[in-house]
Structures are given as structure tokens and as C-alpha cells.
mmCIF file of C-alpha atoms in Angstrom:
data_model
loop_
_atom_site.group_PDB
_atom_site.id
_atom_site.type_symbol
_atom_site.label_atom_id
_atom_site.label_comp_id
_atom_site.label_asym_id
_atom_site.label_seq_id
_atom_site.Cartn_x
_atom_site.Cartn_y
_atom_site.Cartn_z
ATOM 1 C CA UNK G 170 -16.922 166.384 -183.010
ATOM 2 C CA UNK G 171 -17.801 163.235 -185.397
ATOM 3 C CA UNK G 172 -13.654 163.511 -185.994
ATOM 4 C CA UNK G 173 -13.083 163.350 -182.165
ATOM 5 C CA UNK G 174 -15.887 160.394 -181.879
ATOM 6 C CA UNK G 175 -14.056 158.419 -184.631
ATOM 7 C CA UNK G 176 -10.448 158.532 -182.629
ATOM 8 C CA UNK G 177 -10.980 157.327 -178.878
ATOM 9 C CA UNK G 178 -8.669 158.094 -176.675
ATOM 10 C CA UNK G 179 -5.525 155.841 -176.580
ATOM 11 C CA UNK G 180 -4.200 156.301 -173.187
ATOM 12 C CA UNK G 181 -0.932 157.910 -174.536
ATOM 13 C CA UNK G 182 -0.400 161.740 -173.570
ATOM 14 C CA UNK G 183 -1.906 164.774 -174.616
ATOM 15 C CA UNK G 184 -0.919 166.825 -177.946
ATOM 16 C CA UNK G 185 -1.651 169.837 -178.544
ATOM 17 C CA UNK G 186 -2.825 169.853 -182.344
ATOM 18 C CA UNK G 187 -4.384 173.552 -182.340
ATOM 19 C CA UNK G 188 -2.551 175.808 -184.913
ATOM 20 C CA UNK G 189 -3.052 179.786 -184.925
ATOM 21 C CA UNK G 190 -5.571 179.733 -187.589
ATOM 22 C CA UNK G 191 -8.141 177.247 -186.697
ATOM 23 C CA UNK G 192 -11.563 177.441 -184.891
ATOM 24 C CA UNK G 193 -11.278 177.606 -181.385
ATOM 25 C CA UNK G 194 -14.858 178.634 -180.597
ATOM 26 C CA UNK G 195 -17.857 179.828 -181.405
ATOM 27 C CA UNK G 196 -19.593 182.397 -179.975
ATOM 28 C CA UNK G 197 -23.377 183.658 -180.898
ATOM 29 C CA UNK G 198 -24.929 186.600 -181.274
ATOM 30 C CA UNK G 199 -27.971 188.034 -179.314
ATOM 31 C CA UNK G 200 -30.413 187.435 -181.731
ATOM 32 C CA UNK G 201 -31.678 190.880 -181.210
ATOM 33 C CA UNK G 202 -32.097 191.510 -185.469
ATOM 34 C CA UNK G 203 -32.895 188.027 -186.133
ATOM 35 C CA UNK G 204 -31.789 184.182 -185.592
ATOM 36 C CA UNK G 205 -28.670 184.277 -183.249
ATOM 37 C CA UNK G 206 -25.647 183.369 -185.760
ATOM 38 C CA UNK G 207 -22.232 181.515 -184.578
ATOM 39 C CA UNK G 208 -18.858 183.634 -184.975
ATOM 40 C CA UNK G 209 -16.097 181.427 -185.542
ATOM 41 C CA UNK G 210 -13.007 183.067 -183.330
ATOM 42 C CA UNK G 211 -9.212 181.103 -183.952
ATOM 43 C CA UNK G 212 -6.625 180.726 -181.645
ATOM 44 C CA UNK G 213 -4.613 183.560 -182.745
ATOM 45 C CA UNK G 214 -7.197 185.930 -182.119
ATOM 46 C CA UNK G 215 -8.577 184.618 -178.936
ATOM 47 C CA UNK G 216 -4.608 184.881 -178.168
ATOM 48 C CA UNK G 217 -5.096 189.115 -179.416
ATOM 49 C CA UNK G 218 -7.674 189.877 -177.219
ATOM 50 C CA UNK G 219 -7.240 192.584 -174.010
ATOM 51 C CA UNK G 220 -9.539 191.450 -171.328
ATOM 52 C CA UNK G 221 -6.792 189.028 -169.751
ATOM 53 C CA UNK G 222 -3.683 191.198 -170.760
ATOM 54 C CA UNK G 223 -3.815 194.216 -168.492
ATOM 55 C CA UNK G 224 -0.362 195.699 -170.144
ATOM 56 C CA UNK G 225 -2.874 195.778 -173.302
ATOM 57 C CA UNK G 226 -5.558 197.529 -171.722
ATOM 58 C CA UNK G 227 -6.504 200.844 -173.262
ATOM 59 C CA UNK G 228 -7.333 204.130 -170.650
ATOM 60 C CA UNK G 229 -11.089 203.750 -170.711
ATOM 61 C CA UNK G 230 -10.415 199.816 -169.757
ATOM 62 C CA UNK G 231 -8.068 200.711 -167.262
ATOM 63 C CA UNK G 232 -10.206 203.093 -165.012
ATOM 64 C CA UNK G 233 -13.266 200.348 -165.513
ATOM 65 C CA UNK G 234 -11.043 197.283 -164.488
ATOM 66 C CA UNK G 235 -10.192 199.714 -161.252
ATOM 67 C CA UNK G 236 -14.095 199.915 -160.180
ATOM 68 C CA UNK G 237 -14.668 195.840 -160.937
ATOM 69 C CA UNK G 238 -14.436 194.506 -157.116
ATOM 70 C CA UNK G 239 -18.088 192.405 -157.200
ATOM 71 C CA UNK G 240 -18.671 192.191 -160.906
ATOM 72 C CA UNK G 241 -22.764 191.054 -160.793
ATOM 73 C CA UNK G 242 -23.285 188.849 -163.808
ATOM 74 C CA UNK G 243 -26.887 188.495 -164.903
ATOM 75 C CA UNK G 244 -28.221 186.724 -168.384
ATOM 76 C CA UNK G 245 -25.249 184.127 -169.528
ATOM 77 C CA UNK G 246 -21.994 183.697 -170.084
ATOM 78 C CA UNK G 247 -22.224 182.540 -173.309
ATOM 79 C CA UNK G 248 -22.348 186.017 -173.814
ATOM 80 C CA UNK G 249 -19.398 187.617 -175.500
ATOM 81 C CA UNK G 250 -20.205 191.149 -173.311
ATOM 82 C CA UNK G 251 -21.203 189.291 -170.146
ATOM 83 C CA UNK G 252 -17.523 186.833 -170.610
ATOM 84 C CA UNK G 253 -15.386 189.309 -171.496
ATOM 85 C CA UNK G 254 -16.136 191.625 -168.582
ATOM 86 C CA UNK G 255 -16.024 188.799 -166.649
ATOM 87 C CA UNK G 256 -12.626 188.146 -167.522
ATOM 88 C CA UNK G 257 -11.920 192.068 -167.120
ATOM 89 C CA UNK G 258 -13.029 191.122 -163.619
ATOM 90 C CA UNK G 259 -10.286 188.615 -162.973
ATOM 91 C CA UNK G 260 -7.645 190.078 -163.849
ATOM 92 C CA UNK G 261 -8.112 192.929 -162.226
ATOM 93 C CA UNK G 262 -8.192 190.581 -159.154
ATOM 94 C CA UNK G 263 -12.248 191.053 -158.416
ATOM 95 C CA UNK G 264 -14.846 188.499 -157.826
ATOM 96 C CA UNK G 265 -17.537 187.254 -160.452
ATOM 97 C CA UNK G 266 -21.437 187.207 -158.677
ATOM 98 C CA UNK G 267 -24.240 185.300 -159.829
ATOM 99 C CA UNK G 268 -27.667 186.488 -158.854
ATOM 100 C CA UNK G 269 -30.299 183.789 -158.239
ATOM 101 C CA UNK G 270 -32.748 186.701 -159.647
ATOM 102 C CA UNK G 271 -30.822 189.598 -161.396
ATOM 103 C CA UNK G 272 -33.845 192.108 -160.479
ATOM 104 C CA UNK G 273 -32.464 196.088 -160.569
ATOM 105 C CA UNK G 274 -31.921 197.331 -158.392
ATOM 106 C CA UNK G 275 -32.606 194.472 -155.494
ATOM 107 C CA UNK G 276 -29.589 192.285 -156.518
ATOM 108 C CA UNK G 277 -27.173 195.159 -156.324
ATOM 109 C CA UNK G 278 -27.891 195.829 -152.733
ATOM 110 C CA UNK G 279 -28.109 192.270 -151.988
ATOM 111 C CA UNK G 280 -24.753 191.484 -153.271
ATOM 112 C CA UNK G 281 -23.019 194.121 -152.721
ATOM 113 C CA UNK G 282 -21.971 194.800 -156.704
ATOM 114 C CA UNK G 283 -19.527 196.948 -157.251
ATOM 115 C CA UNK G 284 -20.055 197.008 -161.246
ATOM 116 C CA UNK G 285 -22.362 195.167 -163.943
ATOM 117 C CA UNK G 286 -23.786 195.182 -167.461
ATOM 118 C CA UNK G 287 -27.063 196.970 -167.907
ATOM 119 C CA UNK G 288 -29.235 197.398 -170.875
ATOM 120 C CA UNK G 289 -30.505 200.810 -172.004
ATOM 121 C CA UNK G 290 -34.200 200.008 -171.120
ATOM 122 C CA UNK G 291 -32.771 198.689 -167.652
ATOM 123 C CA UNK G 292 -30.432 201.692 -167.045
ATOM 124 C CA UNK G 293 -33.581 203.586 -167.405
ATOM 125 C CA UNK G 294 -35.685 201.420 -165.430
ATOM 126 C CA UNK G 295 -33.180 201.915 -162.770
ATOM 127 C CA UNK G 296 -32.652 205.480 -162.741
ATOM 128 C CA UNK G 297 -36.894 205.761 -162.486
ATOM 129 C CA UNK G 298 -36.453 202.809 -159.417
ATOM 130 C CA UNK G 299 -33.988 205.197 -157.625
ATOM 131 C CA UNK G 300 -36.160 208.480 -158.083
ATOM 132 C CA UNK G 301 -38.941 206.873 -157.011
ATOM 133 C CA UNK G 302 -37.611 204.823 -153.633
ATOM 134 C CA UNK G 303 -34.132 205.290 -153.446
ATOM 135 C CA UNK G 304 -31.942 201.898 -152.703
ATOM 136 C CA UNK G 305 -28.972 201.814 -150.907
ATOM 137 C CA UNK G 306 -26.182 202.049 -154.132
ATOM 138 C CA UNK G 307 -23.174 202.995 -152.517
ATOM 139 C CA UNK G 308 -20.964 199.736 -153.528
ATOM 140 C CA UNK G 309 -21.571 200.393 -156.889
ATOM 141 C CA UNK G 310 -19.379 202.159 -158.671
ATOM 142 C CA UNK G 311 -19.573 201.017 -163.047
ATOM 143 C CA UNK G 312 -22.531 200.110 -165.233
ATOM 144 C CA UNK G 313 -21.383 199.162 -168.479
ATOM 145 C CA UNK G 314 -23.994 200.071 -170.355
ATOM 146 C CA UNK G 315 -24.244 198.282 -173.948
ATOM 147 C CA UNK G 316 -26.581 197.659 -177.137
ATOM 148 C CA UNK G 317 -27.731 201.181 -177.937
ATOM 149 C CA UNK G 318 -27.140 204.056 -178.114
ATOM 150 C CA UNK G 319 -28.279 206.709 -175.790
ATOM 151 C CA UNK G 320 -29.491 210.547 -175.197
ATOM 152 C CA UNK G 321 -27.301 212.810 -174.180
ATOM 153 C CA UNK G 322 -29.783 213.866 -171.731
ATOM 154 C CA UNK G 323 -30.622 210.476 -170.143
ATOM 155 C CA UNK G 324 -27.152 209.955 -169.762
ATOM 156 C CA UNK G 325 -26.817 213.557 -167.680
ATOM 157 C CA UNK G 326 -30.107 212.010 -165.912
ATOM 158 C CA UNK G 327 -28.545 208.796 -165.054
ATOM 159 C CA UNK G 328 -25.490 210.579 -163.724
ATOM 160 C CA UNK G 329 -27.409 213.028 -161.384
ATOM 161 C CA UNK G 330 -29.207 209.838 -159.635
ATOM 162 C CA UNK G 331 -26.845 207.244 -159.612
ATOM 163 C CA UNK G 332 -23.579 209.221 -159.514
ATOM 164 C CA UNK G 333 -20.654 208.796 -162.186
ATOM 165 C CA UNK G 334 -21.010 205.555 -162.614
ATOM 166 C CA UNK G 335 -21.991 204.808 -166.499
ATOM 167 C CA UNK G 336 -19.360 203.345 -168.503
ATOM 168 C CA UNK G 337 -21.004 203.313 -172.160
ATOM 169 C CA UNK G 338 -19.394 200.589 -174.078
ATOM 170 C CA UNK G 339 -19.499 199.735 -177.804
ATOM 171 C CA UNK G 340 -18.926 196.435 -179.378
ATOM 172 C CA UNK G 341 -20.159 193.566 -181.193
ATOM 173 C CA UNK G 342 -20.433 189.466 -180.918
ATOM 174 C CA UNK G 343 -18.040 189.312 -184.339
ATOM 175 C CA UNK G 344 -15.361 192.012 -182.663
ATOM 176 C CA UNK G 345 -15.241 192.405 -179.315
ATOM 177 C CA UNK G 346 -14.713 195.705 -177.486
ATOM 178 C CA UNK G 347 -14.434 198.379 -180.437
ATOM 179 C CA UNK G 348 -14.681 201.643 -177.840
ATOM 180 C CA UNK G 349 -15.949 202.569 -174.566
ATOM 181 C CA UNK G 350 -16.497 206.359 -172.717
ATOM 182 C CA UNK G 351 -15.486 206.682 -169.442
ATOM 183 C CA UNK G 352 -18.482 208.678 -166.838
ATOM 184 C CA UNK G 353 -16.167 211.720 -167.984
ATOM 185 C CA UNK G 354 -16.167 211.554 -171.334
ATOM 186 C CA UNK G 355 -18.554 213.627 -173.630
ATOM 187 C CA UNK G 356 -21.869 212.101 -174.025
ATOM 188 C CA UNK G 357 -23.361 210.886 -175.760
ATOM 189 C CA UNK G 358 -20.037 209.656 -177.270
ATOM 190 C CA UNK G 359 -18.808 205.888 -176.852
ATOM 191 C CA UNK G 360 -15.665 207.566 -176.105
ATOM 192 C CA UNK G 361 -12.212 206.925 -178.373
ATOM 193 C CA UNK G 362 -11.778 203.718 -180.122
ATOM 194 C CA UNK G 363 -8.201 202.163 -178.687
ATOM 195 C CA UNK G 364 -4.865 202.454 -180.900
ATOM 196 C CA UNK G 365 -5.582 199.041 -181.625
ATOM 197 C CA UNK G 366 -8.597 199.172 -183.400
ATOM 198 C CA UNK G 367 -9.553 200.343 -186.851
ATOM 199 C CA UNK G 368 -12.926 202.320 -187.254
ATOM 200 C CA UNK G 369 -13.973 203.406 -190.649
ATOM 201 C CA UNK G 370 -17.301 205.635 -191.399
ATOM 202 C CA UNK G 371 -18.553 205.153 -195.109
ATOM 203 C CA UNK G 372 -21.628 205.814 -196.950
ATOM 204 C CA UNK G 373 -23.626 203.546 -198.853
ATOM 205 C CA UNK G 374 -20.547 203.005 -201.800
ATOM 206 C CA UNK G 375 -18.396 202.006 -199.311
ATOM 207 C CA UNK G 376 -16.042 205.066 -199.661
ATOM 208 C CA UNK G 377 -14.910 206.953 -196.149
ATOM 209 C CA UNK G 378 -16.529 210.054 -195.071
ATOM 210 C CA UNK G 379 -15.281 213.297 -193.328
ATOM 211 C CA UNK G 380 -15.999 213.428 -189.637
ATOM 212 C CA UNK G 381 -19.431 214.676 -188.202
ATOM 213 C CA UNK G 382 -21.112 212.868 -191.393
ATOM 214 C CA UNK G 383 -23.104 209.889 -190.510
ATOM 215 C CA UNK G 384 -22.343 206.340 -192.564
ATOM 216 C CA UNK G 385 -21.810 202.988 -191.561
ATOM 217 C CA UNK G 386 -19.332 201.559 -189.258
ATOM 218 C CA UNK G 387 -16.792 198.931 -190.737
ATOM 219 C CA UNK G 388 -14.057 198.005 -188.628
ATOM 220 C CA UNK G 389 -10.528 195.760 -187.539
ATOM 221 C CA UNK G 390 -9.943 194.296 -184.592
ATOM 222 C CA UNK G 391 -7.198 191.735 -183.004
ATOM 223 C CA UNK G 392 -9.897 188.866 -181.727
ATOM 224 C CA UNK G 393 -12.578 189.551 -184.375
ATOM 225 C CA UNK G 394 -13.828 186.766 -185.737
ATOM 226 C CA UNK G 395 -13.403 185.798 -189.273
ATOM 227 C CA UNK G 396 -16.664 184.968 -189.962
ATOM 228 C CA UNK G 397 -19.898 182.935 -189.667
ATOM 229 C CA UNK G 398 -20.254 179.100 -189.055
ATOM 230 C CA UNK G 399 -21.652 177.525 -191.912
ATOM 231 C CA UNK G 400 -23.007 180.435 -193.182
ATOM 232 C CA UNK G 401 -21.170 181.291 -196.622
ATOM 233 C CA UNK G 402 -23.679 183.869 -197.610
ATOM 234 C CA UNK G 403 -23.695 186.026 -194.400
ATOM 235 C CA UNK G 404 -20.027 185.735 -194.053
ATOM 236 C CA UNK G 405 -19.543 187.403 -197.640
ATOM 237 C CA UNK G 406 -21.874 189.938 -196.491
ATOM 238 C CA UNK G 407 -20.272 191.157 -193.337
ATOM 239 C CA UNK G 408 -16.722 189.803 -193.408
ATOM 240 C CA UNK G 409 -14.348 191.466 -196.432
ATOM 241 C CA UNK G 410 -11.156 192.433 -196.665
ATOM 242 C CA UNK G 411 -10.455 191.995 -193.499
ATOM 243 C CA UNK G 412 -13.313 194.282 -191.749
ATOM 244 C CA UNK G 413 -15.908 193.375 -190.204
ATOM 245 C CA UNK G 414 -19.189 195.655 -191.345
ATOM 246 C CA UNK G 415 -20.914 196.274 -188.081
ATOM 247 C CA UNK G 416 -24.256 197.568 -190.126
ATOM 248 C CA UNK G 417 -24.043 200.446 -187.001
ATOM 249 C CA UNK G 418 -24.226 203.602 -187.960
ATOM 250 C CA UNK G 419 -22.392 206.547 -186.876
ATOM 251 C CA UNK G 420 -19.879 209.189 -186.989
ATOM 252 C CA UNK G 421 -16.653 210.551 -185.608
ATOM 253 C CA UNK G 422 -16.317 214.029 -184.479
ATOM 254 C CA UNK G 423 -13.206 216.522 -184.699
ATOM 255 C CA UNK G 424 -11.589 215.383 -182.120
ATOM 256 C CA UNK G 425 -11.860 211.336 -182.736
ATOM 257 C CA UNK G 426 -15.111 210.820 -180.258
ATOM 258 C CA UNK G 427 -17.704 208.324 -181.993
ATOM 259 C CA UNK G 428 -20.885 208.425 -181.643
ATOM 260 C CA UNK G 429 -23.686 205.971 -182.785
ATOM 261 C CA UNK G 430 -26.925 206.569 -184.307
ATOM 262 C CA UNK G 431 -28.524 203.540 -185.244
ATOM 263 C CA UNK G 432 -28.717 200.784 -187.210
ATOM 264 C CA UNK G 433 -28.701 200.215 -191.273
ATOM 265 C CA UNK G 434 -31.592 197.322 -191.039
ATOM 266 C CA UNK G 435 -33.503 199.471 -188.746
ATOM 267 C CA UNK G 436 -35.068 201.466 -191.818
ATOM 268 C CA UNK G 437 -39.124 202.335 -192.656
ATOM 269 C CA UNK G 438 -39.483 203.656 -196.101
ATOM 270 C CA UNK G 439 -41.962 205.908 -196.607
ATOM 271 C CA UNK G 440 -43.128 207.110 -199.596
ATOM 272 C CA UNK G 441 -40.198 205.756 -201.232
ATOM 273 C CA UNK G 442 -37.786 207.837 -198.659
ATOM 274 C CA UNK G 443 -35.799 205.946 -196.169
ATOM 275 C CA UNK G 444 -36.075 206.831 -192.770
ATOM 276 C CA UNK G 445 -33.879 204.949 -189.512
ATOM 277 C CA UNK G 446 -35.944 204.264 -186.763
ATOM 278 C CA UNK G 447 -32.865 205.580 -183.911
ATOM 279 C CA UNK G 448 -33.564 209.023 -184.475
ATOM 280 C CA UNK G 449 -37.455 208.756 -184.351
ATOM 281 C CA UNK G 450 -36.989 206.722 -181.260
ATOM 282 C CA UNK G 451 -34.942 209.700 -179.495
ATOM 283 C CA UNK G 452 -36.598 212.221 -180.793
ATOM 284 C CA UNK G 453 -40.029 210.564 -178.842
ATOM 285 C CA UNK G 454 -37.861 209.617 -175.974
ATOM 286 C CA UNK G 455 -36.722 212.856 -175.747
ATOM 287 C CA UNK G 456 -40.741 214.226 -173.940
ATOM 288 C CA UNK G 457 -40.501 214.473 -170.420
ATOM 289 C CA UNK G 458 -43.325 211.986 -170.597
ATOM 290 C CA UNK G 459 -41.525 209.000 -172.125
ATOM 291 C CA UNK G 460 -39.503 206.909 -170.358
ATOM 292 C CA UNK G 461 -39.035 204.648 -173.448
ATOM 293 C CA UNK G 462 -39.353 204.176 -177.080
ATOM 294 C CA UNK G 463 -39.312 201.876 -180.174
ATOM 295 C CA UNK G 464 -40.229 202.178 -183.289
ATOM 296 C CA UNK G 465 -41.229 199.717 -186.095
ATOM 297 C CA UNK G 466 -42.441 199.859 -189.594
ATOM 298 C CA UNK G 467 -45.545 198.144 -191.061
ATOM 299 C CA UNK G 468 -46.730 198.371 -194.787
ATOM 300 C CA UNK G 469 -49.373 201.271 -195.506
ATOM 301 C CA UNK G 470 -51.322 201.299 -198.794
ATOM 302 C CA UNK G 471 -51.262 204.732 -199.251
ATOM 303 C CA UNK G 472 -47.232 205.278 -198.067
ATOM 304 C CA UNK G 473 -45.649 202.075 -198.840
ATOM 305 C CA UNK G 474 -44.708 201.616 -194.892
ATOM 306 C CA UNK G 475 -45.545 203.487 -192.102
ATOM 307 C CA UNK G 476 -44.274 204.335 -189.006
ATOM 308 C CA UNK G 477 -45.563 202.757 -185.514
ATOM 309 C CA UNK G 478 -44.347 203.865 -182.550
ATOM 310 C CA UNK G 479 -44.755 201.917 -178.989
ATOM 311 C CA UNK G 480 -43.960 204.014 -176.011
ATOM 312 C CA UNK G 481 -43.782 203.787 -172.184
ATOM 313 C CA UNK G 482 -44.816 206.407 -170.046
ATOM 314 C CA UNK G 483 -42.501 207.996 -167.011
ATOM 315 C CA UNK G 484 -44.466 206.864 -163.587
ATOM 316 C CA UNK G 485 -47.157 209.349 -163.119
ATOM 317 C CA UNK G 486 -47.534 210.763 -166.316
ATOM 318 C CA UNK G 487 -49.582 210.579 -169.330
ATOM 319 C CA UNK G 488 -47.905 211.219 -172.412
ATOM 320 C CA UNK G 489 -50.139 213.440 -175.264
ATOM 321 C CA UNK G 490 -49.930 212.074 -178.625
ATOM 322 C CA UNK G 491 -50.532 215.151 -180.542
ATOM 323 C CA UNK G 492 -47.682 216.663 -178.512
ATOM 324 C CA UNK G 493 -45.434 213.505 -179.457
ATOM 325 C CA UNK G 494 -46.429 213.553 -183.313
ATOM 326 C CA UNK G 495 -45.077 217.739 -183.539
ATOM 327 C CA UNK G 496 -42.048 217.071 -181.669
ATOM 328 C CA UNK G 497 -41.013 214.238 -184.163
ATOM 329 C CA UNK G 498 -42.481 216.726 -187.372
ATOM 330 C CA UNK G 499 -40.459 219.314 -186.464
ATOM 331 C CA UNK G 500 -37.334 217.652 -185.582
ATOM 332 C CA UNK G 501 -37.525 215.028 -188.638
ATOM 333 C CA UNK G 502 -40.287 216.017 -191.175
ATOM 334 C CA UNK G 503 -43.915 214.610 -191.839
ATOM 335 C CA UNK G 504 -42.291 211.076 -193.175
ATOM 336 C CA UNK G 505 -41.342 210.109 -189.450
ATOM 337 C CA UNK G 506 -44.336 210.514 -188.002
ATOM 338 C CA UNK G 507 -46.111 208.012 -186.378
ATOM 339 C CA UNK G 508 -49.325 206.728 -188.291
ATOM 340 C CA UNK G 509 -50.237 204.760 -184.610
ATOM 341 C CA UNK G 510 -48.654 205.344 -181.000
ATOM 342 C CA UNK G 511 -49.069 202.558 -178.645
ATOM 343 C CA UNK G 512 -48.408 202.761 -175.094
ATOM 344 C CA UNK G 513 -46.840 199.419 -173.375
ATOM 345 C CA UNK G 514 -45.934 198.627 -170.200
ATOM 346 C CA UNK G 515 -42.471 196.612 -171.141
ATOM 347 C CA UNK G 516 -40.847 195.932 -174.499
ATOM 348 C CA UNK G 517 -40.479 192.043 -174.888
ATOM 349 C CA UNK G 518 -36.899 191.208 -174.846
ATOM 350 C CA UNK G 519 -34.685 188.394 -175.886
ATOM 351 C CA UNK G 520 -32.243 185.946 -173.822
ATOM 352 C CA UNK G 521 -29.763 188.905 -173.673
ATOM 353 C CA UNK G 522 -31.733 191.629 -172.258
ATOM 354 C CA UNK G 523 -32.137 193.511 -175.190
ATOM 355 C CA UNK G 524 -35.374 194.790 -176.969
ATOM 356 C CA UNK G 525 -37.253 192.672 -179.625
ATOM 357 C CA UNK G 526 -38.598 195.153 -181.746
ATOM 358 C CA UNK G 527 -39.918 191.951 -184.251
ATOM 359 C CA UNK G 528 -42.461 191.243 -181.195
ATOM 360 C CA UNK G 529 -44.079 194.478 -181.106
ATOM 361 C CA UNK G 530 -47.208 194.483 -183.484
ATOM 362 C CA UNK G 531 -48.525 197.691 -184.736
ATOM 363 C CA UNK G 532 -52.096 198.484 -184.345
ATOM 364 C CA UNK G 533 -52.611 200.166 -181.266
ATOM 365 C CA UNK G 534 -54.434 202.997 -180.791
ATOM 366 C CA UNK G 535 -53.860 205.998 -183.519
#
């Protein structure tokens, strides 16, 4: 900017003076693990990506471009997800909507939508909305659901109220789309990662595991970016050798299907054992009682941390904490279970609609 300041213009024409390699935007995270951080994306790789090129678009992006007539925007578009399915939405010849208030499942009806993003608290939220007084859904026809990932069950839920309708996409600020499950494929899988992308599982050394072993995901894509803005430190961190690590964790199966299980950062250690919060969050999730669930970690004298869970409650119910603390022991062992369960009526979230764990404050009741 100070370079474009110092050179006014001079009336003459245009050049174009942008080469493949240099910074033609940046684009910021969510914010959802911490301060939002700027991803510096070139020409050439802006130039890469599929959402405009429909002779590039892989299956699962082919059947979801086909179901984008009234694509329902809510949040901003400064948002890689919301902007790249918006321009998914153009070229497949459908219209972009803006709700003046983006309320589930009101502005659906209102607009007609045929298709929009939804959070995994808000696909929830939705599904209980439609059990409880049923709205008129019949224009809509995809929710791309993003940011986490999901039970198997709630996703057979989701299907039985709202129809097949849940396209469950995986991807990141620093790569873009990286793979996406059609309402057909197996759940809770994020479906087959496109020819075009490189996924890699590893464990902690960095070297590639088998399938159906959990590690982190590291991975290549066209219109990643190649790094951080100003941020030397993080950039070494995440951006090497030409992947991106996506501090995700997951794991293929036999047949190439990837699932997700939570996040790296997401960790309590107790009693000197590491423990990711994902699992105890769908293991709670997973009462009839619970509509949600989050988990955070808080440091314990006696264990080192401890585990806190917040919950909220499915409409009418009340969920039994005793019942909550077995289900998690026997699933995951004594280390998982929560010292305090807290019951909540929303999870505070950020800008982009998803959870902010770092708001909720352990010390509810026991």
C-alpha cells in the first residue's frame, strides 16, 4: 500500500505488473483456536483453484454445484468457506442471497434457499427446530456442513428430518476444499479427497501411517496458500515442504474414505496422559439427552489438568450426570472423565459461527 501511495497515478494506461508468484490476497482464518491469522494466496494458485472451473470440479462438487439454485449466505464473505461456495454458486449459474437476519430455519423459508453453509451446533439446532415445529423446507436441497466433525448417528438423525440434504465438507482457510461426502456417502466420512489433492496421515514423527490408524493430517493442494503474513514463526510451523499441516486429526479407511477426529491443540493431559477432547465430546453427545457438547481442560492439583465438560440438553429432557460420567469411563477410561459438567443454554461463538471453546469457564456444578 505505502508503495502504491508513493506512485500516483499518471493518467497513462493500466499494466498489469502481477507475476504468478506474488501475493494476491489475504485471507484470515476464523479465529476459532486463537487470533485470526492472514494466509497469503499468489496468483498462480488463486489461478489453481476449482470453484470457478467446472471442467475441474471433482464428483462430490459436481452433484453439490447441481443443488446450488438460491445459495443463502449468512456470516461474511471474507470467509474462505462462505466465498468459495459462493463462487460454486455462480458458476453453476445460481443466485447468491443475503439474509437481513440469517436465523435457522426462518431465513430458509423466507428466501426460498435452495442450499447454505451450516455449522455443526446449527445443523443440530435445526434438526431439533424441525422436530419440534416443522417449517416448510422443501426448496432446500444442500447444507454444507463444515468445522467439525460429526456422529455418525446425528448425521443418520439429520437425514431422517431434513431429507438427504447434508453435504459434509472438509477444508481449511490455508487450503481450500481438501474433501467433501456427498448425502450418500458413508458417514461419518468427509467422503474421498479429489485426484488433485494430497492427504497424508502421520503420527507424531512425522512418518505416514497405515489406514484406519489415527495421526495428523498434512496435506497439498493447487490454491493453498504458502504461508502466513508476517508471521515467520507460524509459517515454519505449519508450512514445510510444500504441505500444509492442518493440526486435524484423522484417518483413512480401506477403501480411501477419511474421516476426522479432532484436533492436535485440542488436548487435556491428565495425569501426565494426553487425552483429545473430540472423542470425549462424542462420546457425551452420543446420550439421548445431549443435544451438544464441548469439552475444555483446566489445571487440577491433584491431576495436572482436568477435564470440564459443558453440555446442552435435547428440549424436554434432563440429562443425568452420573449416567454421562459411565458412558465416557467405559468408552475412554477414568482419565476422560469429567471432574465438573455444566449445562448451558448456547456455546459462545465467534464471527464465523463456530464454537469458542476459550469462552467457556469451568466451574459449574460437579
Amino acid at each position: 500500500v505505502e508503495d502504491l501511495l508513493e506512485h500516483p497515478d499518471d493518467g497513462g494506461p493500466l499494466r498489469l505488473s502481477g507475476r504468478p508468484h506474488d501475493v494476491a490476497r489475504l485471507v484470515h482464518t476464523s479465529g476459532s483456536t486463537g487470533a485470526p491469522k492472514a494466509c497469503a494466496q499468489t496468483y498462480a494458485a488463486m489461478d489453481a483453484a476449482w470453484a470457478a472451473r467446472p471442467a475441474a470440479w471433482p464428483p462430490a462438487v459436481r452433484e453439490l454445484a447441481s443443488r446450488l439454485q438460491r445459495y443463502l449466505v449468512f456470516g461474511s464473505l471474507a470467509s474462505q468457506v462462505m466465498v468459495e461456495y459462493g463462487i460454486l454458486t455462480l458458476a453453476a449459474g445460481g443466485t447468491m442471497v443475503v439474509a437481513d437476519k440469517p436465523v435457522f430455519p426462518d431465513a430458509i423459508v423466507e428466501h426460498r434457499a435452495s442450499a447454505s453453509v451450516v455449522t455443526v451446533p446449527r445443523l443440530y439446532r435445526l434438526v431439533a427446530a424441525q422436530r419440534a415445529a416443522p417449517a416448510d423446507l422443501s426448496s432446500l436441497r444442500a447444507l454444507m456442513v463444515s468445522g467439525s466433525p460429526v456422529e455418525a448417528s446425528r448425521l443418520h438423525e439429520a437425514r431422517e428430518v431434513l431429507g438427504p440434504v447434508v453435504f459434509h465438507g472438509y477444508g481449511q482457510t490455508e487450503t481450500g476444499m481438501i474433501s467433501m461426502a456427498t448425502p450418500s456417502d458413508v458417514p461419518p466420512s468427509v467422503g474421498f479427497p479429489p485426484d488433485v489433492v494430497d492427504v497424508e496421515i502421520r503420527d507424531p514423527d512425522g512418518v505416514p501411517v497405515p489406514a484406519g490408524t489415527d495421526g495428523e493430517l498434512y496435506v497439498r493442494t493447487p490454491s493453498q496458500a504458502f504461508g502466513y503474513w508476517a508471521d515467520p514463526a507460524e509459517t515454519a510451523e505449519v508450512f514445510a515442504g510444500g504441505w500444509v499441516r492442518t493440526r486435524d486429526l484423522g484417518h483413512f479407511d480401506e477403501e480411501g474414505r477419511l474421516y476426522l477426529v479432532g484436533r492436535t491443540r485440542d488436548v487435556i493431559i491428565v495425569n501426565a496422559n494426553l487425552h483429545y477432547a473430540g472423542p470425549i465430546e462424542r462420546a457425551l453427545a452420543a446420550c439421548p439427552d445431549i443435544a451438544e457438547a464441548y469439552v475444555v481442560g483446566a489445571p487440577d492439583e491433584d491431576t495436572g489438568e482436568a477435564v470440564h465438560a459443558f453440555v446442552i440438553p435435547r428440549a424436554g429432557r434432563t440429562p443425568d450426570f452420573g449416567a454421562l460420567r459411565t458412558m465416557v469411563r467405559e468408552r475412554l477410561g477414568d482419565g476422560c472423565v469429567p471432574a465438573t459438567i455444566t449445562v448451558i443454554d448456547e456455546v459462545p461463538s465467534g464471527p464465523s459461527g463456530k464454537p469458542a471453546k476459550r469462552l467457556l469457564i469451568p466451574g459449574g456444578p460437579a
